[in-house]
């Protein structure tokens, strides 16, 4: 199951390796080796991160790496489009460094590290021992070795005339990384981007325009208000996000499209001159293939982000322990923000008995602690959908604002005390409540289905 | 150059081009019209289903004699087992009344109901119940009634009575008269547009039916029906019944509600809708079939006329080949030609089809149609499909032309 | 010794049971102007089509400009035609809806990329600078044939094939066209193979071969 989920991520890494091999022709061995090692470092490094900082911090780190790569792409794209207008501007002083094996190695290693980190984010959180760690490293290494050599073999099959420009290579690498990460909810960049755009637009309109746009203003007719109203629509964030999302790839494609053709005026024979020109145009067309494909990959990433295949928000239960006094304390802030309106599941074990429960902030702002089971169904637990939680057993949707109340197929509430910095639950009562609930429902057989 | 060739080729042979254009435009028009109607029908159906928002209808079980339900039972709905899945409910009391406004007199239905009523149930959180909650799609021009003598009127009835928000309507039932102030005109897309809605207490006293209601609409979050849900509860084993009862099928929630409303019978509304739904589904598949047939016919027409023009143009193709065009270049010219015609044909077809859909909808279904946005790409894509399907055979023929034979003549 | 541009051995072409060309061995040195004469149906056009890559032989070997035409695919033959051969037909064969300059540009387009300035100067070179924007229907026979010549030489072919290029022209136009070809050949140094049944036209060449019923019957070298 995990392996199936990993397939798209690993394939996009293989795509990255292939593009890098194309982008640095003649540096195959460097690119292959650094890619493999980068991937292994990425996987194991992220694994260690997850071990030392549980919760959302590792996700944040990987997500920032992705964000930085996207910003970097933006910078590059603006620079190349500016240069393609013919201005002789030197953007990057070390430009001659670009085609060295050092640069090839660094780019391949960094890209593969991020790709590996994204893969690692998909791995289930296990009790990590040194053994699993070594096994993981070995597995990642073997996998990376196989795929990198598959990519190498494929690259050798391709005709050398399919060249990739440096910018084309970068845009493809970033596109593949983002496409790979967009299917992981916590790494996704596009949705937060559109949220930020929407918020930004609203803040801008509020803060800077409010003063001049009082409703009865002389110069602001009612139809103008309709246009201003558009700025507050739900779509603003989406379309604004789209623009930001696709612009770099478009700019790079444009820059390649407007590349100067070689000067052929000195060749006197028309046929020969035109043959050269046609060859140059064909070559440019080949170089455009990768950026155009990258646009499609970006679109796939945006689509995945917009319509995530994950139907329900269902985090893995985090193990918690009780204090000597038998109390479980869950902090409000920290690696998990209890008050973010999402379901947070925990697992409490004591003396061979265990209880699964979750903490949730209802839309009206009330914290509630409930068993991950209801009084009537088998304890299959709950997932969170939009505006409701769903009981996995009977598939009943329960409105979010009724979570925390007993009855029906609602999750069984647990008594807790809310403090300013967290919630406190009595461990023994929790275990007992779980025990009696599960006992009561265990007799409900798999009737009918 | 390619565009120069195409442009000149179009200008030189307007008749042949027009023929192909016409076939594609017709195909796209028919596809647009049929798909548009099919889409609109399902859209309307979805609206209809949602317009009950409500999926459970509670009526008095005594069919004859016009029995009533008791208003005092209503709060109990919030106490049933599935109380959290019941997102809202609204009681109604109907009566036939004479309306008069500004000298106009009309007969119609006066309906007493809750608009947004604060409901306090002991042991439960207070909630707001009424039409506003379960029928959010109702468009009220004006505002919702607040006082006991305020009312909203359905758009159709408002037209007949010629009233606008702010006007007064005198309602007469069996000699009893009540002056009602219109504060809003409501558009619902359903039969409600023929009614006048006033607060329940007002209508109860007008009809002399204090404390009585004639139906309740309940809106509940339910689980889609599956095979198990369709089983008759009476034939279930104890375990099965338990599972059925604790799964939020619309039937089990309905049964739940029925138990607390004395003398009531609960009908899941999907039962009413599903018969219509089956019919509409069939209609939709017929439409789809017709669309495919129409597209096939127009592809055939495109193919025939392209074949004819190909015969006429074979010297030209042979010449191009003799000059050194390979198969890709020949295909680019001819496929490019058809694709450009198909874009134009698609746009024109879309415009025509849209009108056609409007006409069909008005004459056959007697309701106006709004064309959704997805129809446009659909029209263009179907035009493309027709063009490509229609040019396969002619293109094959063009590629098989041997320059030697044709040029020698 | 000048190298051979065309080498055939045992070249045969059958149309079903009819043998249009009996095995022919022919060597054409580079830069030669070869006239091919014979009655209609003698196989002279068949020979020209085979050499120009418009038709495939039934048997034998055929090498033109160092390429084995039998080994080329259909698209390979098309590439050969556009890069190596210029063809002038008896019935002008221009695309009717394109102007003179566009007809020339068509050959450029199939070859590589169109270049309007170059196409114009080619037409000026054949003396049609004033009729660039006219369509074939508005041109006289001689003018159309000159457009064809401009088109045939636009891609600097090594081999120019003429299939009775003057067959439909009066004496004056014939002389004009032949003069033009001679001039161009002096500049561009291409090899010419000209199929004709007109003794006078054949006399413009360096060498004449006579075909009868698909058999090479006689060869005659012009005294120059």
GROMACS .gro file of C-alpha atoms in nm, chain A residues 40-449:
model
  410
   40UNK     CA    1   1.956   0.854  -0.017
   41UNK     CA    2   2.063   1.154   0.192
   42UNK     CA    3   1.720   1.310   0.141
   43UNK     CA    4   1.532   0.999   0.249
   44UNK     CA    5   1.748   0.917   0.549
   45UNK     CA    6   1.794   1.279   0.652
   46UNK     CA    7   1.422   1.339   0.657
   47UNK     CA    8   1.376   1.017   0.845
   48UNK     CA    9   1.617   1.140   1.111
   49UNK     CA   10   1.438   1.473   1.117
   50UNK     CA   11   1.109   1.300   1.180
   51UNK     CA   12   1.270   1.109   1.461
   52UNK     CA   13   1.428   1.402   1.635
   53UNK     CA   14   1.150   1.657   1.579
   54UNK     CA   15   0.815   1.484   1.572
   55UNK     CA   16   0.513   1.664   1.439
   56UNK     CA   17   0.503   1.922   1.169
   57UNK     CA   18   0.854   2.065   1.187
   58UNK     CA   19   1.012   1.827   0.931
   59UNK     CA   20   0.724   1.899   0.693
   60UNK     CA   21   0.791   2.266   0.737
   61UNK     CA   22   1.157   2.219   0.649
   62UNK     CA   23   1.083   2.019   0.333
   63UNK     CA   24   0.811   2.263   0.240
   64UNK     CA   25   1.044   2.558   0.274
   65UNK     CA   26   1.299   2.382   0.054
   66UNK     CA   27   1.031   2.344  -0.210
   67UNK     CA   28   0.925   2.705  -0.171
   68UNK     CA   29   1.284   2.824  -0.207
   69UNK     CA   30   1.327   2.621  -0.525
   70UNK     CA   31   1.012   2.777  -0.668
   71UNK     CA   32   1.127   3.128  -0.579
   72UNK     CA   33   1.464   3.051  -0.734
   73UNK     CA   34   1.288   2.945  -1.052
   74UNK     CA   35   1.099   3.274  -1.050
   75UNK     CA   36   1.422   3.468  -1.028
   76UNK     CA   37   1.582   3.270  -1.308
   77UNK     CA   38   1.279   3.307  -1.532
   78UNK     CA   39   1.263   3.682  -1.487
   79UNK     CA   40   1.634   3.706  -1.558
   80UNK     CA   41   1.618   3.503  -1.877
   81UNK     CA   42   1.319   3.684  -2.016
   82UNK     CA   43   1.493   4.012  -1.943
   83UNK     CA   44   1.800   3.893  -2.120
   84UNK     CA   45   1.605   3.759  -2.418
   85UNK     CA   46   1.492   4.112  -2.493
   86UNK     CA   47   1.847   4.160  -2.611
   87UNK     CA   48   1.982   4.361  -2.323
   88UNK     CA   49   2.337   4.260  -2.267
   89UNK     CA   50   2.313   4.220  -1.898
   90UNK     CA   51   2.526   3.987  -1.696
   91UNK     CA   52   2.299   3.845  -1.432
   92UNK     CA   53   2.517   3.593  -1.269
   93UNK     CA   54   2.888   3.651  -1.244
   94UNK     CA   55   2.984   3.291  -1.213
   95UNK     CA   56   2.805   3.198  -1.530
   96UNK     CA   57   3.096   3.006  -1.669
   97UNK     CA   58   3.075   2.786  -1.360
   98UNK     CA   59   2.738   2.662  -1.473
   99UNK     CA   60   2.866   2.397  -1.706
  100UNK     CA   61   3.121   2.248  -1.472
  101UNK     CA   62   3.083   1.912  -1.308
  102UNK     CA   63   3.075   2.086  -0.972
  103UNK     CA   64   2.760   2.272  -1.065
  104UNK     CA   65   2.608   1.962  -1.221
  105UNK     CA   66   2.680   1.767  -0.905
  106UNK     CA   67   2.541   2.032  -0.673
  107UNK     CA   68   2.219   2.076  -0.871
  108UNK     CA   69   2.167   1.701  -0.902
  109UNK     CA   70   2.236   1.647  -0.534
  110UNK     CA   71   2.007   1.925  -0.413
  111UNK     CA   72   1.719   1.827  -0.641
  112UNK     CA   73   1.751   1.462  -0.543
  113UNK     CA   74   1.767   1.549  -0.175
  114UNK     CA   75   1.438   1.733  -0.194
  115UNK     CA   76   1.285   1.452  -0.399
  116UNK     CA   77   1.405   1.201  -0.142
  117UNK     CA   78   1.268   1.413   0.139
  118UNK     CA   79   0.928   1.423  -0.029
  119UNK     CA   80   0.935   1.044  -0.060
  120UNK     CA   81   1.027   1.013   0.307
  121UNK     CA   82   0.728   1.229   0.403
  122UNK     CA   83   0.508   0.961   0.256
  123UNK     CA   84   0.662   0.686   0.465
  124UNK     CA   85   0.458   0.577   0.764
  125UNK     CA   86   0.590   0.684   1.100
  126UNK     CA   87   0.733   0.373   1.259
  127UNK     CA   88   0.910   0.307   1.581
  128UNK     CA   89   1.250   0.386   1.452
  129UNK     CA   90   1.539   0.173   1.561
  130UNK     CA   91   1.887   0.169   1.420
  131UNK     CA   92   1.796  -0.145   1.229
  132UNK     CA   93   1.498   0.007   1.046
  133UNK     CA   94   1.711   0.307   0.972
  134UNK     CA   95   1.984   0.097   0.809
  135UNK     CA   96   1.726  -0.106   0.620
  136UNK     CA   97   1.563   0.211   0.496
  137UNK     CA   98   1.893   0.355   0.381
  138UNK     CA   99   1.977   0.033   0.199
  139UNK     CA  100   1.636   0.013   0.035
  140UNK     CA  101   1.653   0.376  -0.076
  141UNK     CA  102   2.002   0.322  -0.211
  142UNK     CA  103   1.907   0.010  -0.406
  143UNK     CA  104   1.595   0.174  -0.545
  144UNK     CA  105   1.781   0.489  -0.641
  145UNK     CA  106   2.057   0.286  -0.804
  146UNK     CA  107   1.814   0.086  -1.017
  147UNK     CA  108   1.610   0.386  -1.126
  148UNK     CA  109   1.908   0.610  -1.191
  149UNK     CA  110   2.057   0.348  -1.418
  150UNK     CA  111   1.724   0.299  -1.590
  151UNK     CA  112   1.717   0.675  -1.650
  152UNK     CA  113   2.076   0.660  -1.773
  153UNK     CA  114   1.993   0.381  -2.016
  154UNK     CA  115   1.690   0.570  -2.143
  155UNK     CA  116   1.897   0.884  -2.184
  156UNK     CA  117   2.145   0.695  -2.398
  157UNK     CA  118   1.862   0.577  -2.620
  158UNK     CA  119   1.745   0.931  -2.691
  159UNK     CA  120   1.894   1.109  -2.985
  160UNK     CA  121   2.149   1.373  -2.887
  161UNK     CA  122   1.955   1.627  -3.090
  162UNK     CA  123   1.692   1.649  -2.815
  163UNK     CA  124   1.882   1.906  -2.617
  164UNK     CA  125   1.761   2.078  -2.302
  165UNK     CA  126   1.863   2.427  -2.208
  166UNK     CA  127   1.976   2.502  -1.858
  167UNK     CA  128   1.659   2.697  -1.786
  168UNK     CA  129   1.448   2.422  -1.939
  169UNK     CA  130   1.617   2.174  -1.711
  170UNK     CA  131   1.556   2.389  -1.402
  171UNK     CA  132   1.190   2.444  -1.479
  172UNK     CA  133   1.139   2.073  -1.539
  173UNK     CA  134   1.314   1.980  -1.214
  174UNK     CA  135   1.111   2.226  -1.007
  175UNK     CA  136   0.789   2.125  -1.182
  176UNK     CA  137   0.850   1.759  -1.109
  177UNK     CA  138   0.937   1.833  -0.747
  178UNK     CA  139   0.621   2.036  -0.699
  179UNK     CA  140   0.410   1.777  -0.875
  180UNK     CA  141   0.553   1.511  -0.650
  181UNK     CA  142   0.495   1.714  -0.335
  182UNK     CA  143   0.150   1.843  -0.421
  183UNK     CA  144  -0.006   1.506  -0.350
  184UNK     CA  145   0.118   1.523   0.009
  185UNK     CA  146  -0.126   1.751   0.188
  186UNK     CA  147   0.129   1.902   0.422
  187UNK     CA  148   0.385   1.972   0.151
  188UNK     CA  149   0.143   2.118  -0.097
  189UNK     CA  150   0.236   2.467  -0.209
  190UNK     CA  151  -0.035   2.565  -0.454
  191UNK     CA  152  -0.331   2.581  -0.215
  192UNK     CA  153  -0.147   2.789   0.047
  193UNK     CA  154  -0.025   3.010  -0.237
  194UNK     CA  155  -0.376   3.083  -0.355
  195UNK     CA  156  -0.487   3.139   0.002
  196UNK     CA  157  -0.206   3.388   0.050
  197UNK     CA  158  -0.296   3.566  -0.272
  198UNK     CA  159  -0.659   3.593  -0.168
  199UNK     CA  160  -0.565   3.723   0.174
  200UNK     CA  161  -0.315   3.963   0.022
  201UNK     CA  162  -0.567   4.104  -0.218
  202UNK     CA  163  -0.824   4.149   0.055
  203UNK     CA  164  -0.578   4.317   0.287
  204UNK     CA  165  -0.462   4.545   0.009
  205UNK     CA  166  -0.812   4.650  -0.079
  206UNK     CA  167  -0.895   4.704   0.284
  207UNK     CA  168  -0.594   4.895   0.392
  208UNK     CA  169  -0.508   5.102   0.092
  209UNK     CA  170  -0.833   5.158  -0.083
  210UNK     CA  171  -1.086   5.185   0.193
  211UNK     CA  172  -1.006   5.550   0.242
  212UNK     CA  173  -1.084   5.650  -0.113
  213UNK     CA  174  -1.353   5.400  -0.185
  214UNK     CA  175  -1.616   5.501   0.061
  215UNK     CA  176  -1.947   5.387  -0.086
  216UNK     CA  177  -2.083   5.733  -0.153
  217UNK     CA  178  -1.767   5.861  -0.311
  218UNK     CA  179  -1.834   6.099  -0.599
  219UNK     CA  180  -1.620   5.924  -0.853
  220UNK     CA  181  -1.701   5.570  -0.768
  221UNK     CA  182  -2.014   5.466  -0.953
  222UNK     CA  183  -2.203   5.158  -0.858
  223UNK     CA  184  -2.070   4.954  -1.151
  224UNK     CA  185  -1.718   5.024  -1.030
  225UNK     CA  186  -1.822   4.861  -0.708
  226UNK     CA  187  -1.912   4.551  -0.901
  227UNK     CA  188  -1.554   4.530  -1.027
  228UNK     CA  189  -1.415   4.592  -0.683
  229UNK     CA  190  -1.648   4.322  -0.559
  230UNK     CA  191  -1.475   4.081  -0.796
  231UNK     CA  192  -1.160   4.126  -0.592
  232UNK     CA  193  -1.337   3.973  -0.298
  233UNK     CA  194  -1.459   3.670  -0.486
  234UNK     CA  195  -1.349   3.320  -0.403
  235UNK     CA  196  -1.183   3.294  -0.742
  236UNK     CA  197  -0.933   3.573  -0.686
  237UNK     CA  198  -0.702   3.351  -0.488
  238UNK     CA  199  -0.732   3.068  -0.733
  239UNK     CA  200  -0.664   3.270  -1.046
  240UNK     CA  201  -0.396   3.479  -0.878
  241UNK     CA  202  -0.231   3.161  -0.758
  242UNK     CA  203  -0.255   3.020  -1.109
  243UNK     CA  204  -0.080   3.323  -1.254
  244UNK     CA  205   0.203   3.303  -1.003
  245UNK     CA  206   0.223   2.930  -1.048
  246UNK     CA  207   0.256   2.919  -1.422
  247UNK     CA  208   0.443   3.240  -1.494
  248UNK     CA  209   0.801   3.111  -1.453
  249UNK     CA  210   0.747   2.818  -1.687
  250UNK     CA  211   0.582   3.046  -1.942
  251UNK     CA  212   0.857   3.304  -1.916
  252UNK     CA  213   1.123   3.044  -1.969
  253UNK     CA  214   0.938   2.896  -2.265
  254UNK     CA  215   0.901   3.246  -2.409
  255UNK     CA  216   1.268   3.320  -2.358
  256UNK     CA  217   1.358   3.006  -2.549
  257UNK     CA  218   1.108   3.087  -2.818
  258UNK     CA  219   1.265   3.429  -2.869
  259UNK     CA  220   1.621   3.305  -2.867
  260UNK     CA  221   1.818   3.457  -3.150
  261UNK     CA  222   1.866   3.232  -3.451
  262UNK     CA  223   2.224   3.205  -3.576
  263UNK     CA  224   2.319   3.466  -3.830
  264UNK     CA  225   2.319   3.314  -4.178
  265UNK     CA  226   2.342   3.629  -4.386
  266UNK     CA  227   2.698   3.554  -4.490
  267UNK     CA  228   2.604   3.236  -4.674
  268UNK     CA  229   2.541   3.324  -5.035
  269UNK     CA  230   2.359   3.019  -5.156
  270UNK     CA  231   1.991   3.045  -5.065
  271UNK     CA  232   1.924   2.675  -5.023
  272UNK     CA  233   2.216   2.626  -4.789
  273UNK     CA  234   2.125   2.932  -4.587
  274UNK     CA  235   1.768   2.817  -4.546
  275UNK     CA  236   1.876   2.466  -4.452
  276UNK     CA  237   2.083   2.606  -4.167
  277UNK     CA  238   1.797   2.827  -4.057
  278UNK     CA  239   1.550   2.539  -4.065
  279UNK     CA  240   1.786   2.325  -3.860
  280UNK     CA  241   1.822   2.603  -3.603
  281UNK     CA  242   1.445   2.645  -3.582
  282UNK     CA  243   1.397   2.270  -3.541
  283UNK     CA  244   1.656   2.265  -3.265
  284UNK     CA  245   1.484   2.551  -3.085
  285UNK     CA  246   1.159   2.363  -3.112
  286UNK     CA  247   1.318   2.062  -2.945
  287UNK     CA  248   1.443   2.282  -2.665
  288UNK     CA  249   1.088   2.410  -2.616
  289UNK     CA  250   0.953   2.061  -2.557
  290UNK     CA  251   1.074   2.040  -2.196
  291UNK     CA  252   0.940   2.380  -2.079
  292UNK     CA  253   0.605   2.309  -2.245
  293UNK     CA  254   0.589   1.969  -2.080
  294UNK     CA  255   0.677   2.140  -1.753
  295UNK     CA  256   0.372   2.362  -1.790
  296UNK     CA  257   0.167   2.044  -1.809
  297UNK     CA  258   0.343   1.907  -1.500
  298UNK     CA  259   0.272   2.232  -1.315
  299UNK     CA  260  -0.090   2.199  -1.418
  300UNK     CA  261  -0.097   1.845  -1.285
  301UNK     CA  262   0.048   1.972  -0.956
  302UNK     CA  263  -0.216   2.246  -0.931
  303UNK     CA  264  -0.487   1.994  -1.011
  304UNK     CA  265  -0.366   1.753  -0.745
  305UNK     CA  266  -0.356   2.035  -0.498
  306UNK     CA  267  -0.701   2.159  -0.591
  307UNK     CA  268  -0.862   1.817  -0.595
  308UNK     CA  269  -0.657   1.614  -0.351
  309UNK     CA  270  -0.705   1.244  -0.385
  310UNK     CA  271  -0.705   1.216  -0.007
  311UNK     CA  272  -1.072   1.225   0.074
  312UNK     CA  273  -1.059   1.258   0.447
  313UNK     CA  274  -0.818   1.425   0.677
  314UNK     CA  275  -0.707   1.138   0.890
  315UNK     CA  276  -0.378   1.187   1.073
  316UNK     CA  277  -0.192   0.900   1.226
  317UNK     CA  278  -0.261   0.873   1.600
  318UNK     CA  279   0.031   1.016   1.792
  319UNK     CA  280   0.130   0.814   2.096
  320UNK     CA  281   0.089   1.004   2.424
  321UNK     CA  282   0.182   0.911   2.776
  322UNK     CA  283   0.036   1.000   3.113
  323UNK     CA  284   0.212   1.180   3.391
  324UNK     CA  285   0.277   0.982   3.714
  325UNK     CA  286  -0.048   1.126   3.844
  326UNK     CA  287  -0.228   0.954   3.558
  327UNK     CA  288  -0.298   1.269   3.362
  328UNK     CA  289  -0.243   1.317   2.993
  329UNK     CA  290  -0.145   1.668   2.896
  330UNK     CA  291  -0.170   1.781   2.536
  331UNK     CA  292  -0.027   2.127   2.465
  332UNK     CA  293  -0.230   2.363   2.250
  333UNK     CA  294   0.066   2.506   2.069
  334UNK     CA  295   0.382   2.331   1.966
  335UNK     CA  296   0.436   2.085   1.691
  336UNK     CA  297   0.059   2.050   1.659
  337UNK     CA  298  -0.179   2.339   1.677
  338UNK     CA  299  -0.483   2.201   1.852
  339UNK     CA  300  -0.693   2.499   1.757
  340UNK     CA  301  -0.655   2.476   1.380
  341UNK     CA  302  -1.000   2.322   1.333
  342UNK     CA  303  -0.861   1.986   1.234
  343UNK     CA  304  -0.894   1.645   1.384
  344UNK     CA  305  -0.588   1.542   1.586
  345UNK     CA  306  -0.569   1.178   1.683
  346UNK     CA  307  -0.378   1.033   1.973
  347UNK     CA  308  -0.311   0.689   2.102
  348UNK     CA  309  -0.281   0.622   2.474
  349UNK     CA  310  -0.140   0.293   2.600
  350UNK     CA  311  -0.127   0.181   2.958
  351UNK     CA  312  -0.076  -0.160   3.106
  352UNK     CA  313  -0.164  -0.353   2.794
  353UNK     CA  314  -0.479  -0.153   2.735
  354UNK     CA  315  -0.509   0.126   2.491
  355UNK     CA  316  -0.748   0.399   2.386
  356UNK     CA  317  -0.771   0.605   2.071
  357UNK     CA  318  -0.907   0.956   2.098
  358UNK     CA  319  -0.901   1.283   1.915
  359UNK     CA  320  -0.903   1.653   1.994
  360UNK     CA  321  -1.091   1.891   1.768
  361UNK     CA  322  -1.182   2.257   1.770
  362UNK     CA  323  -1.541   2.292   1.650
  363UNK     CA  324  -1.635   2.576   1.416
  364UNK     CA  325  -1.784   2.772   1.705
  365UNK     CA  326  -1.448   2.762   1.879
  366UNK     CA  327  -1.507   2.499   2.142
  367UNK     CA  328  -1.238   2.240   2.207
  368UNK     CA  329  -1.365   1.889   2.243
  369UNK     CA  330  -1.202   1.559   2.327
  370UNK     CA  331  -1.373   1.242   2.207
  371UNK     CA  332  -1.303   0.875   2.169
  372UNK     CA  333  -1.223   0.772   1.815
  373UNK     CA  334  -1.532   0.553   1.829
  374UNK     CA  335  -1.904   0.593   1.877
  375UNK     CA  336  -2.141   0.425   2.112
  376UNK     CA  337  -2.302   0.205   1.850
  377UNK     CA  338  -2.061   0.122   1.568
  378UNK     CA  339  -1.752  -0.086   1.555
  379UNK     CA  340  -1.458   0.135   1.655
  380UNK     CA  341  -1.333   0.203   1.302
  381UNK     CA  342  -1.273   0.565   1.386
  382UNK     CA  343  -1.343   0.894   1.219
  383UNK     CA  344  -1.202   1.102   0.938
  384UNK     CA  345  -1.264   1.468   0.874
  385UNK     CA  346  -1.436   1.588   0.561
  386UNK     CA  347  -1.555   1.936   0.480
  387UNK     CA  348  -1.779   2.059   0.759
  388UNK     CA  349  -1.821   1.718   0.911
  389UNK     CA  350  -1.652   1.409   1.036
  390UNK     CA  351  -1.734   1.071   0.891
  391UNK     CA  352  -1.769   0.748   1.079
  392UNK     CA  353  -1.570   0.496   0.881
  393UNK     CA  354  -1.792   0.210   0.985
  394UNK     CA  355  -2.137   0.335   0.895
  395UNK     CA  356  -2.022   0.619   0.669
  396UNK     CA  357  -2.245   0.862   0.849
  397UNK     CA  358  -2.151   1.228   0.823
  398UNK     CA  359  -2.163   1.411   1.152
  399UNK     CA  360  -2.175   1.790   1.144
  400UNK     CA  361  -1.865   1.941   1.303
  401UNK     CA  362  -2.057   2.158   1.546
  402UNK     CA  363  -2.226   1.857   1.705
  403UNK     CA  364  -1.898   1.676   1.770
  404UNK     CA  365  -1.855   1.660   2.144
  405UNK     CA  366  -2.220   1.585   2.212
  406UNK     CA  367  -2.326   1.233   2.290
  407UNK     CA  368  -2.580   1.039   2.092
  408UNK     CA  369  -2.637   0.897   1.749
  409UNK     CA  370  -2.326   0.797   1.573
  410UNK     CA  371  -2.138   1.086   1.729
  411UNK     CA  372  -1.800   1.013   1.879
  412UNK     CA  373  -1.821   0.947   2.251
  413UNK     CA  374  -1.713   1.261   2.440
  414UNK     CA  375  -1.441   1.238   2.701
  415UNK     CA  376  -1.426   1.457   3.008
  416UNK     CA  377  -1.131   1.692   3.007
  417UNK     CA  378  -1.014   2.015   3.161
  418UNK     CA  379  -0.904   2.296   2.941
  419UNK     CA  380  -0.610   2.503   3.054
  420UNK     CA  381  -0.465   2.809   2.894
  421UNK     CA  382  -0.183   2.613   2.736
  422UNK     CA  383  -0.342   2.277   2.672
  423UNK     CA  384  -0.595   2.014   2.765
  424UNK     CA  385  -0.571   1.763   3.045
  425UNK     CA  386  -0.738   1.424   3.030
  426UNK     CA  387  -0.758   1.161   3.298
  427UNK     CA  388  -0.583   0.855   3.160
  428UNK     CA  389  -0.770   0.595   3.363
  429UNK     CA  390  -1.110   0.736   3.279
  430UNK     CA  391  -1.015   0.742   2.914
  431UNK     CA  392  -0.909   0.380   2.911
  432UNK     CA  393  -1.223   0.275   3.095
  433UNK     CA  394  -1.450   0.471   2.868
  434UNK     CA  395  -1.286   0.319   2.562
  435UNK     CA  396  -1.311  -0.025   2.716
  436UNK     CA  397  -1.681  -0.001   2.791
  437UNK     CA  398  -1.762   0.156   2.455
  438UNK     CA  399  -1.573  -0.101   2.255
  439UNK     CA  400  -1.718  -0.381   2.460
  440UNK     CA  401  -2.066  -0.253   2.401
  441UNK     CA  402  -2.017  -0.224   2.031
  442UNK     CA  403  -1.811  -0.538   1.977
  443UNK     CA  404  -2.125  -0.747   1.959
  444UNK     CA  405  -2.245  -0.553   1.657
  445UNK     CA  406  -2.159  -0.795   1.389
  446UNK     CA  407  -2.080  -0.722   1.029
  447UNK     CA  408  -2.448  -0.741   0.953
  448UNK     CA  409  -2.564  -0.732   0.596
  449UNK     CA  410  -2.246  -0.624   0.429
   0.00000   0.00000   0.00000
